[in-house]
Coordinates of C-alpha atoms and ligand atoms in Angstrom, one line a residue:
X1 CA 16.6 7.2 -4.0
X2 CA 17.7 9.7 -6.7
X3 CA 17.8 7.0 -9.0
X4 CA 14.7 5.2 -8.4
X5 CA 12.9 9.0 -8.7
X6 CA 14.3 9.9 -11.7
X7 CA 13.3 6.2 -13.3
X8 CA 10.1 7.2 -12.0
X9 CA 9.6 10.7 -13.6
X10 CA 11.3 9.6 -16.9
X11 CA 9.2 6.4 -17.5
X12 CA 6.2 7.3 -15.9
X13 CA 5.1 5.7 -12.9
X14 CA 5.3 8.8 -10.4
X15 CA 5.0 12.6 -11.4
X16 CA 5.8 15.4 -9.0
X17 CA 2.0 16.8 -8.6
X18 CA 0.9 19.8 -10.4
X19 CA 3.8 20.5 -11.9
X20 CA 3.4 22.9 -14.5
X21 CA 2.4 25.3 -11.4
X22 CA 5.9 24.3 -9.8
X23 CA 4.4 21.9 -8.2
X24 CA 2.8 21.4 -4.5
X25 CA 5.3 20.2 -1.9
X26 CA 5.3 16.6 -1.4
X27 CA 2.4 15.9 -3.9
X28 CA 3.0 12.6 -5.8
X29 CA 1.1 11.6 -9.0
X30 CA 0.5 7.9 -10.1
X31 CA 1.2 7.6 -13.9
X32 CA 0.3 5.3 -16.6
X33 CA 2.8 2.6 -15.3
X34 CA 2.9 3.3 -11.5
X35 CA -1.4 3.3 -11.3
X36 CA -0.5 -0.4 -13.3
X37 CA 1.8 -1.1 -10.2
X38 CA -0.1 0.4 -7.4
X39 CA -3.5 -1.7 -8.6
X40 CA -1.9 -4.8 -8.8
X41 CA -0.5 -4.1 -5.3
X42 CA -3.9 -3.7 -4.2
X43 CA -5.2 -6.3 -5.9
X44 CA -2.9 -9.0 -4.9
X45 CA -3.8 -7.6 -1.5
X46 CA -7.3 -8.0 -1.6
X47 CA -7.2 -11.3 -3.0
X48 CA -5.2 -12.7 -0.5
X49 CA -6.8 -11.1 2.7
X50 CA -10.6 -10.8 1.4
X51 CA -11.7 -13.2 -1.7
X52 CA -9.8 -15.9 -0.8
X53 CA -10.3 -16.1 3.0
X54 CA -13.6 -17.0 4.4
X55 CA -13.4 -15.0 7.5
X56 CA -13.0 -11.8 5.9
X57 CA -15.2 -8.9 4.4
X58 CA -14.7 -5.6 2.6
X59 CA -16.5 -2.7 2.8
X60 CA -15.5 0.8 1.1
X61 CA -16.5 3.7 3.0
X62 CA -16.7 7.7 2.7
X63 CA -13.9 9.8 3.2
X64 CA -15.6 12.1 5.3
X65 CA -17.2 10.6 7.9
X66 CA -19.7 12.5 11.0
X67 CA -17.4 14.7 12.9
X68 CA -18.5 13.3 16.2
X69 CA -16.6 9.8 15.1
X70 CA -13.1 11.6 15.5
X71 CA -14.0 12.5 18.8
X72 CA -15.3 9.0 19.9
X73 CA -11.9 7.6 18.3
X74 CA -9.8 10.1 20.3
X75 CA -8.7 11.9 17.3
X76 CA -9.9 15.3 17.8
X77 CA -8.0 15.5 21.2
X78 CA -5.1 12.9 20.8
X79 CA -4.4 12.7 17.3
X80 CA -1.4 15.5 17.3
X81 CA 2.5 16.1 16.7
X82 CA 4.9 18.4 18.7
X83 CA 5.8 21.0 16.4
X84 CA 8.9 23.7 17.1
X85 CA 9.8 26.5 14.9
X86 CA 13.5 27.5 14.1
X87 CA 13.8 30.8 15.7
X88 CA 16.4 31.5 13.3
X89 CA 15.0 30.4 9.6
X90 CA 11.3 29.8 10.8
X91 CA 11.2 26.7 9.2
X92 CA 8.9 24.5 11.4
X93 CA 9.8 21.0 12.8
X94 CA 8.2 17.6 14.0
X95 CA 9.9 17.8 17.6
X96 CA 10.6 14.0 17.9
X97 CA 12.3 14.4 14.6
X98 CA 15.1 16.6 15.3
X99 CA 18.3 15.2 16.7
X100 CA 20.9 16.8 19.0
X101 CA 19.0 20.0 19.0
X102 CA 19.7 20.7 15.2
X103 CA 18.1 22.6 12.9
X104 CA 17.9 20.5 9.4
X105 CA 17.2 23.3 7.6
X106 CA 20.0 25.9 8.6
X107 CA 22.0 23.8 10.5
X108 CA 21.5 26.4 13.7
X109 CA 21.9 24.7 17.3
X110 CA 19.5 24.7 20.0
X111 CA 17.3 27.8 17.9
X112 CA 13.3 26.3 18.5
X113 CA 10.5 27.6 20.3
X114 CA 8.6 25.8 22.8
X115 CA 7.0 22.5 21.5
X116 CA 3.3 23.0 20.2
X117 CA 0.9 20.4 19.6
X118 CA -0.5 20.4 15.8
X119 CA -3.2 18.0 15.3
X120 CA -3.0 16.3 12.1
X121 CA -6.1 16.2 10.7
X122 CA -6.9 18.2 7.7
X123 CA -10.7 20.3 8.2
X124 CA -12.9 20.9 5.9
X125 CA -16.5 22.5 6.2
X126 CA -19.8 21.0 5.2
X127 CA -22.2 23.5 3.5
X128 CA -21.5 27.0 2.0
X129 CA -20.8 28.3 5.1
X130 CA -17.8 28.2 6.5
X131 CA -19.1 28.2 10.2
X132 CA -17.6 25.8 13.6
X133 CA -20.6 23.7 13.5
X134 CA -20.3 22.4 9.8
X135 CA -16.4 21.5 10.9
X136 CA -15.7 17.9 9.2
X137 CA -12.4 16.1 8.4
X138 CA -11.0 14.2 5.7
X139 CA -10.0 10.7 7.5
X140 CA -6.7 10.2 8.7
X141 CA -7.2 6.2 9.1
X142 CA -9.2 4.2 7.5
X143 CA -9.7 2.0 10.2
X144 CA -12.8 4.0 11.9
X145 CA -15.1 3.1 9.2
X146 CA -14.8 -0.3 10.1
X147 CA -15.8 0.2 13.8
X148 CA -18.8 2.6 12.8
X149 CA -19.4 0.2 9.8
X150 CA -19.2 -2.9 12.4
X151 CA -23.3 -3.4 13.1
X152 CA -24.2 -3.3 9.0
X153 CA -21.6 -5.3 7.9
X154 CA -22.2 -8.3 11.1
X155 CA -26.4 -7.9 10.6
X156 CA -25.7 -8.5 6.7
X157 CA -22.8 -10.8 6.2
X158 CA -23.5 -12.7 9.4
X159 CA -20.6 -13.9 10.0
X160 CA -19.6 -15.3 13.8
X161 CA -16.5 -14.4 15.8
X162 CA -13.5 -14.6 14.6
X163 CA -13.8 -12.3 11.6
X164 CA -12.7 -9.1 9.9
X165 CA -13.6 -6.2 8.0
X166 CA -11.3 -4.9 5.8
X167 CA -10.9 -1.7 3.3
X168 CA -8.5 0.1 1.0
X169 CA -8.8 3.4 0.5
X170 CA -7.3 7.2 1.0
X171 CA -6.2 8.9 3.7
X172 CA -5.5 12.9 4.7
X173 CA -2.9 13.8 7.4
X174 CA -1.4 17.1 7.8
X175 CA 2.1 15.9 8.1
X176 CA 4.7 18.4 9.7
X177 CA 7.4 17.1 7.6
X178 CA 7.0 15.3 4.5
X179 CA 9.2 13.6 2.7
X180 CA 11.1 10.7 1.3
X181 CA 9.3 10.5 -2.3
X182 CA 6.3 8.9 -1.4
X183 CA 7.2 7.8 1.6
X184 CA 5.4 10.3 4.0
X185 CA 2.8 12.5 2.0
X186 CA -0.4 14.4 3.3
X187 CA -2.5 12.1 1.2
X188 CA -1.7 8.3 0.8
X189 CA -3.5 4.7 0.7
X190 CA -3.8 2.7 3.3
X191 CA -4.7 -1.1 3.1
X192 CA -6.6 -1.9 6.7
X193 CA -8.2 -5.1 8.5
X194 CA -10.1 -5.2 11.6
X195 CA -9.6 -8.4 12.7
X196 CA -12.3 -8.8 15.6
X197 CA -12.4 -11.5 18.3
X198 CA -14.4 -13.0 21.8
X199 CA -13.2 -11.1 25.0
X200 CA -9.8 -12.8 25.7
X201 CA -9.5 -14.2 28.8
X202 CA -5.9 -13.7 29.1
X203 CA -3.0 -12.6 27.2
X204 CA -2.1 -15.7 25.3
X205 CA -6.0 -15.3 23.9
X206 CA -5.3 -12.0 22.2
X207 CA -1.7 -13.0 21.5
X208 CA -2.8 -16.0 19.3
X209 CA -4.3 -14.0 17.1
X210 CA -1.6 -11.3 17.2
X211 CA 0.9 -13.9 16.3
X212 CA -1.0 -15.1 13.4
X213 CA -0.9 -11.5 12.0
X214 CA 2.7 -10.8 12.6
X215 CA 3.2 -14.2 10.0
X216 CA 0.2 -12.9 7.6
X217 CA 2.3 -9.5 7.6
X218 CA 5.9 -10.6 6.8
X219 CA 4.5 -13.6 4.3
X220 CA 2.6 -10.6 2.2
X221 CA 6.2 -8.6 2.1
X222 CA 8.0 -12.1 0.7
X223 CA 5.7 -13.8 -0.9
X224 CA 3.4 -11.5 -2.4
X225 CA 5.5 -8.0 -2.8
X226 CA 8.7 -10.1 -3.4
X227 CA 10.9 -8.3 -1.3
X228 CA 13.5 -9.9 0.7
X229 CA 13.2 -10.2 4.6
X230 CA 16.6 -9.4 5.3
X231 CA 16.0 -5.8 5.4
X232 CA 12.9 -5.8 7.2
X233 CA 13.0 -5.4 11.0
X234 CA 10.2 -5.7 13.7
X235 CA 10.2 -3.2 15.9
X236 CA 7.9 -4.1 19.1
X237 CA 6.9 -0.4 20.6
X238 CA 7.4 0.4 24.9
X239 CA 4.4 0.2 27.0
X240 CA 5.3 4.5 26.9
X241 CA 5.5 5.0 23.5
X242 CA 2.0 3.3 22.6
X243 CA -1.0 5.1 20.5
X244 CA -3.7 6.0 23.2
X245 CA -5.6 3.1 22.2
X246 CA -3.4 0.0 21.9
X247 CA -1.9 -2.8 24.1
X248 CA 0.1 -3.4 22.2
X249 CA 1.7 -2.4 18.6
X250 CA 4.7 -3.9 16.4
X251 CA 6.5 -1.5 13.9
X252 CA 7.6 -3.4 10.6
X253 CA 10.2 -1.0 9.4
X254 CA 12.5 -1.3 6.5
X255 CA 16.3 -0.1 6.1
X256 CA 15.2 2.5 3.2
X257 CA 17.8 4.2 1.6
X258 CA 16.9 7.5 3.8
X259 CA 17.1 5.3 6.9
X260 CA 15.1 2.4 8.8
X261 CA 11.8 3.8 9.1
X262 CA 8.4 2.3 9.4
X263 CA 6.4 0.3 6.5
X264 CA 3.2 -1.2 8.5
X265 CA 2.2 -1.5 11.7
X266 CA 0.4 -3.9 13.7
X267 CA -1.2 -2.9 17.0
X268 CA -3.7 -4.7 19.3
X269 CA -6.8 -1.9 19.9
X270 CA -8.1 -4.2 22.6
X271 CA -12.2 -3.2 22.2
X272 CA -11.0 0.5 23.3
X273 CA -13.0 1.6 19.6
X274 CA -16.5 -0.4 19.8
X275 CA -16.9 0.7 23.2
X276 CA -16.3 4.0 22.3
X277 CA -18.3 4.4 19.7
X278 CA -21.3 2.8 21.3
X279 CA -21.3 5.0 24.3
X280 CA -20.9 8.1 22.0
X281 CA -23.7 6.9 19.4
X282 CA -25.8 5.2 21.8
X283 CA -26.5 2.4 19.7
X284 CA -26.1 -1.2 20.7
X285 CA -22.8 -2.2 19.0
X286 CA -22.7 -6.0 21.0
X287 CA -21.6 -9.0 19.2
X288 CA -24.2 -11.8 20.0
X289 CA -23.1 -14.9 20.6
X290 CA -25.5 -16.7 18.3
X291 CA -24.6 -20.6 20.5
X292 CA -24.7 -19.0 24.4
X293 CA -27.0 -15.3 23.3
X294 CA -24.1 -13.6 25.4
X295 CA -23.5 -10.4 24.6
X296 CA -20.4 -8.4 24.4
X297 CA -18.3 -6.4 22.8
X298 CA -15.5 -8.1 20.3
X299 CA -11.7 -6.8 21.0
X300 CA -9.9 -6.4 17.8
X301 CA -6.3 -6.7 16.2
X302 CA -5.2 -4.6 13.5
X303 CA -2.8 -5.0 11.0
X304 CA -2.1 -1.9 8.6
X305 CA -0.4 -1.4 5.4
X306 CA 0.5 1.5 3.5
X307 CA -0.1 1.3 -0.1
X308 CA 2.6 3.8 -1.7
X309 CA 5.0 2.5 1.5
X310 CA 4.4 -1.1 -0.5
X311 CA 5.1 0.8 -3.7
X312 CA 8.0 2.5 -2.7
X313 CA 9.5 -0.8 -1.0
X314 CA 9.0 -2.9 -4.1
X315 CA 10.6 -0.3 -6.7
X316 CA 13.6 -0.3 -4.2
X317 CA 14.3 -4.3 -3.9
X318 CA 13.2 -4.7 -7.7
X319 CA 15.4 -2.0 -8.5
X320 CA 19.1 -3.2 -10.2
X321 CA 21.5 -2.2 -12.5
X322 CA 23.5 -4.6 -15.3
X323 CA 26.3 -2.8 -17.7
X324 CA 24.5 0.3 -16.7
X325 CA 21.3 -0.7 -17.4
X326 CA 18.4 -0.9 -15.2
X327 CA 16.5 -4.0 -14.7
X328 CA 13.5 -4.0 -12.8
X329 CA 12.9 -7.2 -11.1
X330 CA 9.4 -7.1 -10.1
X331 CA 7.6 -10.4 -9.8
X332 CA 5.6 -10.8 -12.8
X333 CA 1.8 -10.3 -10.8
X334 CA 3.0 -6.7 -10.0
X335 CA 4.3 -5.8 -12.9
X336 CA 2.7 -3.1 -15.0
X337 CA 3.2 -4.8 -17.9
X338 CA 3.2 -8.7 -18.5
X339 CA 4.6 -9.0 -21.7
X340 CA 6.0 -6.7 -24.9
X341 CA 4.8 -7.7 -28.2
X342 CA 7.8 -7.1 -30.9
X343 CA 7.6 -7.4 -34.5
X344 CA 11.4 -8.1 -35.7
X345 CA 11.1 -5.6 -37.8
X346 CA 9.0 -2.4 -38.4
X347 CA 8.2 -2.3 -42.3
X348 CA 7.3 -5.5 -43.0
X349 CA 3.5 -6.0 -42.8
X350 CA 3.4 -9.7 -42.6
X351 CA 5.5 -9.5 -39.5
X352 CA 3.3 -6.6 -38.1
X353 CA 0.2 -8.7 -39.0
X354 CA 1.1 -11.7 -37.0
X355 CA 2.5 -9.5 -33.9
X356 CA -0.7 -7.7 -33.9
X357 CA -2.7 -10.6 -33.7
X358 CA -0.2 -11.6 -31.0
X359 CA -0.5 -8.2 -29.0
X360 CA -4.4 -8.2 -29.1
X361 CA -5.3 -11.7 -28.4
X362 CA -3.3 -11.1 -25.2
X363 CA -4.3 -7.8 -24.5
X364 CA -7.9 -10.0 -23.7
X365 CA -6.2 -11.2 -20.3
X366 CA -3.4 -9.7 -19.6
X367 CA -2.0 -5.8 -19.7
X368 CA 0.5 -5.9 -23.0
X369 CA 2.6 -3.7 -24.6
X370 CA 3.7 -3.0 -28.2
X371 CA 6.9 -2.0 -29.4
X372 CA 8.5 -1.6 -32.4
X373 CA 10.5 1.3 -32.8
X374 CA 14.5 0.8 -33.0
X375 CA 16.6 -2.7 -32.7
X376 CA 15.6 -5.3 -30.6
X377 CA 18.1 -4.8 -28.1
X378 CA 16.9 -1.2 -27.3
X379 CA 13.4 -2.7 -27.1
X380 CA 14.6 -5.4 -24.3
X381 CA 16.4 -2.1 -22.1
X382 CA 13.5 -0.1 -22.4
X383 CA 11.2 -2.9 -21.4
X384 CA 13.6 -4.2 -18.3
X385 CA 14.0 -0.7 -16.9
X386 CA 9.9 -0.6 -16.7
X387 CA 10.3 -4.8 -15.3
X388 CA 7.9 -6.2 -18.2
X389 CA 9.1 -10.2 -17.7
X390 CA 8.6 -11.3 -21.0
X391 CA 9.4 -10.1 -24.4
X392 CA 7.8 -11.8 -27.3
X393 CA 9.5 -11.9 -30.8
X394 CA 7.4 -12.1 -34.7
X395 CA 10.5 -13.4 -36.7
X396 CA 10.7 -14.8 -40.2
X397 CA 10.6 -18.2 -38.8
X398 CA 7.2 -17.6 -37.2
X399 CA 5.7 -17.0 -40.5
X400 CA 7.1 -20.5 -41.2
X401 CA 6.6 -22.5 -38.0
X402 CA 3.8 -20.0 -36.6
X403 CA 6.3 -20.3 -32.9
X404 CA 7.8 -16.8 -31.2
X405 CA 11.0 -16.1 -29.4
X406 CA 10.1 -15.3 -25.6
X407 CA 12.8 -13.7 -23.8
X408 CA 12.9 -14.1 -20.2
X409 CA 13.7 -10.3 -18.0
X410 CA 15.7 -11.5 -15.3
X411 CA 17.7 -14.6 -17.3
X412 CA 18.1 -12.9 -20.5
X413 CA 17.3 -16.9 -21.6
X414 CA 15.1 -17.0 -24.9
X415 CA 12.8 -20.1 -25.9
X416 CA 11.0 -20.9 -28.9
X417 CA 6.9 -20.8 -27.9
X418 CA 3.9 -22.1 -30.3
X419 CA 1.6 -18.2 -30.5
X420 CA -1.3 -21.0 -29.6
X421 CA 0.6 -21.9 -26.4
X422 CA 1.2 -18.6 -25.3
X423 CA -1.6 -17.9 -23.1
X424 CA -1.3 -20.6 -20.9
X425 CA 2.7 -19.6 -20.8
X426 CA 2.1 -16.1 -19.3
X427 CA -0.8 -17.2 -17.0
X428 CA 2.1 -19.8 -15.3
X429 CA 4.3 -17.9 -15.4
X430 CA 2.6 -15.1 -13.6
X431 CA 0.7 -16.9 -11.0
Ligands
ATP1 P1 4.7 7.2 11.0 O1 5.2 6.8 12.4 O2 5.6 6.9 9.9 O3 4.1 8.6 11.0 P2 2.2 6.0 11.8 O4 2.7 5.1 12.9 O5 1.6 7.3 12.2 O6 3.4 6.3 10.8 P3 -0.1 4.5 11.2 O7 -1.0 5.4 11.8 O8 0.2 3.2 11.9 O9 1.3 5.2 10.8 O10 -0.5 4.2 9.7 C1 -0.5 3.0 9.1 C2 0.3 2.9 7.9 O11 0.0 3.9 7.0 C3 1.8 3.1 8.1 O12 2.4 1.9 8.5 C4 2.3 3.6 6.8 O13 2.5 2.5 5.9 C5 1.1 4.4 6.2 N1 1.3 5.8 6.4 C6 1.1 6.5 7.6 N2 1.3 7.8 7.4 C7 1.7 8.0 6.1 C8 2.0 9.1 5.3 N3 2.0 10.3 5.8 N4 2.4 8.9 4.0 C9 2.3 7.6 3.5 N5 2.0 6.5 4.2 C10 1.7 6.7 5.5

């Protein structure tokens, strides 16, 4: 982790937040490389589960939503940790995460106080005054938007049972203990569907589509994150462990280098939210059946990704190390850069004039960078240990034969490639 932390603060991907103030504990910022990273995470994403599926929709809703919608979803009275206090260096605890009675800070044995539910959800107030009844709350799920959201987004998109609604976007949770890099932070991006469906009948009707979701969820990790199955693990929770409104809920968790600990979840909310909701709002919030006119209300399935838990998972399994250098192995869609632009050599204009008509012809379509300070070798280090997967060459010879040298990031392997051709050559390769 140390490594992949310091990589991140040295070439830019993830500041600690407001530093120059010593920071704020836990606080990440995105730089000029991760944003690149975290976008194309979130792109790939919504691609894959909204534009190119027919049975999906988006929406993007506010961050803080009526208050009464936390206390229809069970938030306001269920939404809380166990917290215990080291009697002896006062630093405060998650319950559930302390082991044999331990403190983690002091080391002190069997030291707490009584356990005391903290709920997790960060208040704000609406207005100037600073008064009960203005109490709101930034969001600590996405996922609620889509069940308040549910009536618009059926009356306007019209689409019939089975479909989903799905949304990216911030949310706020007053974590005990942070930690872990961006692992567990107060604020953080989740990437949710609502994945709504008739009243099943019996379990294999719910589990069919459950199933289907436990596939979608380990193909993203593999195919569209690139990260290797063999250290992903599904954890399927006990009927006495379950969040006060699911049937039933698997864990994906990942052997990080702190531990095995969760990535994304997957839970079945049967229609415990919709039927909420409508008995707190009082509005109709029935699906219709448009073929029998029977009403009812849909029961859903919900997958749910963390964004910076996708982040933080890809830098780790694209993270390695050759003769002491570091090579990012990202797959070339999440890459913040696709290519490097190098002119062989920094003083000679009619080398710089063919590399810059390189570098901005390709800047059109895909995110480029320039370089071309120091020896070539330098450049290929410094553009491995950021995971750019090609590095184009302006030589002598491409004045000549108007070709480049493309080197390849994980192969080392160079080819000759006409400049005309190049396009086409990145867009392969990256798709
Ligand atoms: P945990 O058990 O780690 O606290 P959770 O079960 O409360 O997580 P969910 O409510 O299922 O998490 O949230 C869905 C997803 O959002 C998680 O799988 C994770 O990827 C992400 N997530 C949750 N809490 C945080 C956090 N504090 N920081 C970063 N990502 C988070």
């Amino acid at each position: 982790m140390d490594k992949i932390v310091a990589l991140c603060k040295r070439r830019g991907f993830i500041f600690p937040g407001s530093e120059i103030y010593g920071g704020l504990s836990n606080s990440w910022d995105y730089g000029s490389l991760g944003v690149e990273l975290k976008n194309n995470i979130k792109q790939a994403w919504w691609k894959r589960f909204v534009q190119n599926r027919d049975d999906i929709v988006g929406i993007d809703a506010a961050l803080i939503m009526n208050p009464k919608v936390w206390e229809a979803s069970g938030h306001v009275a269920n939404f809380q940790d166990p917290l215990v206090e080291c009697k002896k260096c006062h630093s405060r605890f998650r319950a559930d995460n302390i082991k044999d009675g331990i403190c983690p800070n002091c080391g002190e044995k069997d030291s707490f106080t009584g356990e005391q539910m903290f709920n997790l959800m960060f208040k704000t107030f609406i207005g100037p005054t600073e008064e009960s009844s203005n109490t709101a709350y930034f969001r600590p799920e996405t996922a609620q938007a889509m069940f308040v959201d549910f009536k618009n987004v059926l009356d306007t998109s019209r689409k019939r049972l089975p479909f989903g609604i799905a949304q990216v976007g911030k949310a706020f949770r007053n974590e005990i203990t942070p930690g872990n890099f961006i692992f567990r932070t107060r604020e953080f991006e989740q990437m949710e569907i609502e994945y709504f469906f008739p009243t099943p009948q019996n379990d294999s009707d719910w589990n069919r589509y459950f199933e289907l979701w436990r596939k979608e969820m380990l193909s993203w990790i593999k195919d569209d994150l690139g990260v290797g199955l063999e250290k992903v693990y599904e954890h399927e929770i006990e009927a006495s462990e379950l969040a006060h409104y699911s049937k039933r809920t698997i864990d994906f968790e990942y052997d990080f280098p702190f531990g095995r600990s969760e990535l994304y979840g997957l839970a079945y909310r049967t229609d415990f939210d919709l039927r909420n909701h409508e008995k707190s709002s009082g509005q109709n919030l029935k699906y219709r059946d448009p073929d029998t006119n029977e009403e009812f209300i849909p029961h859903v399935i919900e997958p749910t990704w963390g964004v910076d838990r996708s982040v933080l998972v890809t830098l780790i399994d694209a993270y390695s190390e050759k003769d002491g250098k570091v090579i990012l192995k990202l797959k070339p869609k999440l890459a913040p850069y696709k290519a490097a632009v190098f002119p062989l050599l920094a003083n000679k204009p009619e080398l710089i004039k063919v590399a810059r008509k390189i570098y901005l012809d390709l800047k059109q379509d895909f995110m480029i960078a320039w370089d071309d300070r120091g020896n070539i070798g330098k450049r290929y280090a410094s553009q491995d240990e950021i995971g750019t997967p090609f590095c184009i060459t302006v030589d002598f010879q491409s004045l000549e034969d108007k070709m480049v040298t493309v080197r390849d990031r994980d192969s080392a392997k160079q080819e000759r490639i006409k400049i005309s051709e190049l396009r086409e050559y990145l867009g392969d390769k990256i798709k």
